[in-house]
Coordinates of C-alpha atoms in Angstrom, one line a residue:
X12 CA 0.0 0.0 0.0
X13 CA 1.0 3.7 -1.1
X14 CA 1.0 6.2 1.5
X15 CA -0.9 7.9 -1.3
X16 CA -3.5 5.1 -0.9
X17 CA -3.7 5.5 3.0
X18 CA -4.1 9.2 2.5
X19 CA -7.0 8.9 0.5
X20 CA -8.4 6.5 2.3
X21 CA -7.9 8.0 5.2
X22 CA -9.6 11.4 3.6
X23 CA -12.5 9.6 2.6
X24 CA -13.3 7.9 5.9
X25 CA -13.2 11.1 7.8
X26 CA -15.6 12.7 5.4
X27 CA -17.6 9.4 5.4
X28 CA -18.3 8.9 9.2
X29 CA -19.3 12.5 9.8
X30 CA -22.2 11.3 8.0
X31 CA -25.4 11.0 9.8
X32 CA -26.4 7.2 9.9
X33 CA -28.2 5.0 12.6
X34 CA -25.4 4.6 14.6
X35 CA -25.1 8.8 14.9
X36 CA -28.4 9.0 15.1
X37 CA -28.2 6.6 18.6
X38 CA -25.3 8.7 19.5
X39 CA -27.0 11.5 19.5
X40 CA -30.1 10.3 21.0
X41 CA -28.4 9.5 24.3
X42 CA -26.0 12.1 24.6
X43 CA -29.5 14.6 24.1
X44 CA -31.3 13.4 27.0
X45 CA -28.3 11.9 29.2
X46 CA -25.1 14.2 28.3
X47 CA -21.5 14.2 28.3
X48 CA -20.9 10.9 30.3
X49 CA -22.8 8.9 27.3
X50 CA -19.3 9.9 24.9
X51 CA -17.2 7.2 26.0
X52 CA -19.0 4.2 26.0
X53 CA -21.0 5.1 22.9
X54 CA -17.5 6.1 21.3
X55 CA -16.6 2.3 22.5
X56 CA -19.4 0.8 21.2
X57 CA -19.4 2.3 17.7
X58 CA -16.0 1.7 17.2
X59 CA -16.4 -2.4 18.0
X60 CA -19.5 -2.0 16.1
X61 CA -17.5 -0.9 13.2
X62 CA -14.6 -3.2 13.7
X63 CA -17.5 -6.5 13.7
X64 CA -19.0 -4.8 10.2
X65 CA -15.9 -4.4 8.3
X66 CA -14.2 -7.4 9.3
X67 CA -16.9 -9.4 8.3
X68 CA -16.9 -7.0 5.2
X69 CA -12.9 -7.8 4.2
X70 CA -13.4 -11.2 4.8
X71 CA -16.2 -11.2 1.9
X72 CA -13.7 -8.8 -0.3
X73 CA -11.1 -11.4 0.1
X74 CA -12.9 -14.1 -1.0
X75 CA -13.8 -12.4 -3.8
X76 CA -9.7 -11.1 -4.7
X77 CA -9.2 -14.8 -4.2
X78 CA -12.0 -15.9 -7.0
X79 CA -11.8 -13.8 -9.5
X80 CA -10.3 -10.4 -10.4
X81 CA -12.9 -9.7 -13.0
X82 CA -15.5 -9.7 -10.4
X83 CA -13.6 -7.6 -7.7
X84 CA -13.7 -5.2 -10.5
X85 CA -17.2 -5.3 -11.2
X86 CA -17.5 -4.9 -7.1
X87 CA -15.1 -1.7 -7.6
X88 CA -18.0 -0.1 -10.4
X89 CA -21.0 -2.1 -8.4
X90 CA -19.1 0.2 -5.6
X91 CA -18.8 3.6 -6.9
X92 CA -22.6 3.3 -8.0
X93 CA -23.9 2.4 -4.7
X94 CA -21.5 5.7 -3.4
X95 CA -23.7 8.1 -6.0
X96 CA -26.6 6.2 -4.9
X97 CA -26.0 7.3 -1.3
X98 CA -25.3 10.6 -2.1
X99 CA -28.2 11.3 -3.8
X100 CA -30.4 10.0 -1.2
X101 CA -28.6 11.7 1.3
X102 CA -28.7 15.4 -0.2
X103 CA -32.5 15.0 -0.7
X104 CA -32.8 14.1 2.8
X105 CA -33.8 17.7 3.7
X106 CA -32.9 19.1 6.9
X107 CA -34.2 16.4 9.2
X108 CA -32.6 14.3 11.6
X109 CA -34.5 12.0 13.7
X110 CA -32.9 11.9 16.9
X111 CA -35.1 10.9 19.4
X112 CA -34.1 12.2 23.5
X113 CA -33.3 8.9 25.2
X114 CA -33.9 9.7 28.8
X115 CA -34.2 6.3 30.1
X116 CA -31.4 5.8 33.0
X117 CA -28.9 3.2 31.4
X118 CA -25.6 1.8 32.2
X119 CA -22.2 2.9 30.4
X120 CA -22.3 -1.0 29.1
X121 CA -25.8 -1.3 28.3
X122 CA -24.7 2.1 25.8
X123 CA -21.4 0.2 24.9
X124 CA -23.9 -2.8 23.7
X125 CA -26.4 -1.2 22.2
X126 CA -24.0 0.9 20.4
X127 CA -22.2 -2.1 19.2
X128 CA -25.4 -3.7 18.1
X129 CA -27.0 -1.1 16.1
X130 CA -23.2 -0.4 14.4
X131 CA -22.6 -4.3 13.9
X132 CA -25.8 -5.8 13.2
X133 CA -27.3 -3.3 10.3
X134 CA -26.8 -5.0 7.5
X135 CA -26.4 -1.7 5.3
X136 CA -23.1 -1.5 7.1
X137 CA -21.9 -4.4 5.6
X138 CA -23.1 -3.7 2.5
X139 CA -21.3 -0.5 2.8
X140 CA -18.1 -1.1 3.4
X141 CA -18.5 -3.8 0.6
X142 CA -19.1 -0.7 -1.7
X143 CA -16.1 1.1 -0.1
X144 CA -13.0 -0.9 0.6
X145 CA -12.5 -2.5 -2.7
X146 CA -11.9 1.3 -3.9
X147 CA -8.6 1.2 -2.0
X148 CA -7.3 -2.7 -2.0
X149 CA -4.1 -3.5 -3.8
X150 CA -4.9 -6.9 -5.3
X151 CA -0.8 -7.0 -5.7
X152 CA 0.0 -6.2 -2.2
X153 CA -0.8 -8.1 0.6
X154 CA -4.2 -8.2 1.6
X155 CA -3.9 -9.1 5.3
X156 CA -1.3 -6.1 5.9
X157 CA -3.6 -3.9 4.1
X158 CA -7.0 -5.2 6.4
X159 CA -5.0 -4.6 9.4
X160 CA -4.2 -0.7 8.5
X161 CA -7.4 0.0 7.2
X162 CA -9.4 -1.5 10.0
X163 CA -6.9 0.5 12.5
X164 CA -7.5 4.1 10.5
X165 CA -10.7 4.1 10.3
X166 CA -12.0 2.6 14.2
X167 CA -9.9 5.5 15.3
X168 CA -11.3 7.6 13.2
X169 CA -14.8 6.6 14.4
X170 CA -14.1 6.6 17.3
X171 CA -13.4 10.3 17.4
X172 CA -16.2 10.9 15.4
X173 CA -18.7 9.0 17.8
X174 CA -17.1 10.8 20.9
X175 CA -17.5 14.3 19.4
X176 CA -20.8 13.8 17.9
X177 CA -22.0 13.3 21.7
X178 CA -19.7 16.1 23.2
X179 CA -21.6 18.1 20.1
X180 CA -24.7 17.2 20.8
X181 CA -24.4 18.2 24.7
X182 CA -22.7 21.4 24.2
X183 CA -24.7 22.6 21.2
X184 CA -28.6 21.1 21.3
X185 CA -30.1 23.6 19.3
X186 CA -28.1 23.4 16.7
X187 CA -29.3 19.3 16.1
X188 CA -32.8 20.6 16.2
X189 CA -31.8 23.3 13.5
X190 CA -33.8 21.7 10.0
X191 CA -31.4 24.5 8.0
X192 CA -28.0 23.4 9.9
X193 CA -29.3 19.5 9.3
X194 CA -30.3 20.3 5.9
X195 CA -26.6 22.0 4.9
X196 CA -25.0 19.0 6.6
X197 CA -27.1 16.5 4.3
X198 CA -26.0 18.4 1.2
X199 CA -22.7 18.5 1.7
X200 CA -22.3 15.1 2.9
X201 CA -24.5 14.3 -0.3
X202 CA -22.5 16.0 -2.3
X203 CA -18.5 14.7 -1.1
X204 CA -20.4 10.9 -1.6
X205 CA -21.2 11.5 -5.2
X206 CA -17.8 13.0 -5.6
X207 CA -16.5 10.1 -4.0
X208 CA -18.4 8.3 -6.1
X209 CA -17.7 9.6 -9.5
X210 CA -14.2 10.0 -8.9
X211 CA -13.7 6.1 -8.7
X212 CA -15.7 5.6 -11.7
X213 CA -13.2 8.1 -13.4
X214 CA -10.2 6.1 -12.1
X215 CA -11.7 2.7 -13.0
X216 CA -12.4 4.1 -16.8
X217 CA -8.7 5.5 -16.8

């Protein structure tokens, strides 16, 4: 792997898990009715969450490197679609974020599991980091090395993003009830997964 590989990789996970998904959305939910002390665990949770989802998800891309390297290609273009698709759905989301106040007393590791569970278990996790990773896998390097680096970059990086998100949503309440703030955030996350999107396509073609 390139360091030029990691640092777009890299790029593109930070940009990716600022997204609001299910797994923000819980994030948020707890840290709105139960504040700052919800940011660890949830942080925790998300991050082993993520680390069951993609693992499960580079097994599958392996298996698929190992087959055939026609059809990891078509998985690269089946990839970059499902990106636009994304995108698209996401910048005519509108500003709404459904983020329901969870004021229900609960344990740091009942947030850790349920954290984990909503990350781990929905399948369109899976499914996207199917899409994703296959943008950045060296079929000539080694694939093991290259699971192990990618998996590391971006837990950390969702972890941070799961632990702000909370501090954020604590600090700054109004602004997760703004529909204009939500809406801008929708477009322009919209907007950097289309890019993402079409510039794989472009790659693949060149």
């Amino acid at each position: 792997m390139t360091i030029e590989t990691w640092l777009a990789f890299t790029a593109a996970s930070a940009i990716l898990v600022l997204i609001p998904g299910p797994t923000v959305l819980l994030v948020v939910s707890y840290a709105l009715g139960q504040g700052w002390r919800t940011a660890f665990p949830m942080a925790c949770g998300v991050a082993l969450g993520d680390f069951t989802a993609m693992t499960l998800s580079m097994l599958g891309v392996g298996a698929l490197l190992a087959a055939s390297a026609t059809v990891f290609t078509a998985v690269k273009w089946i990839g970059a679609a499902y990106l636009i698709w994304l995108g698209i759905k996401l910048f005519r989301a509108g500003g709404t974020m459904e983020a329901e106040v969870r004021r229900d007393a609960a344990s740091p590791l009942r947030m850790l599991a349920h954290a984990w569970l909503v990350t781990a278990l929905n399948p369109k996790s899976i499914t996207f980091f199917v899409a994703f990773l296959p943008q950045f896998i060296d079929p000539n390097r080694d694939f093991v090395t290259q699971l192990v680096i990618f998996e590391a970059t971006f837990l950390v990086l969702a972890f941070a993003n799961a632990f702000g998100y909370a501090l954020a949503a604590t600090r700054a309440r109004r602004l997760f009830r703004s529909p204009r703030a939500i809406g801008i955030f929708n477009r322009a996350g919209g907007t950097l997964l289309i890019g993402a999107g079409v510039a794989t396509a472009t790659i693949r073609s060149s």
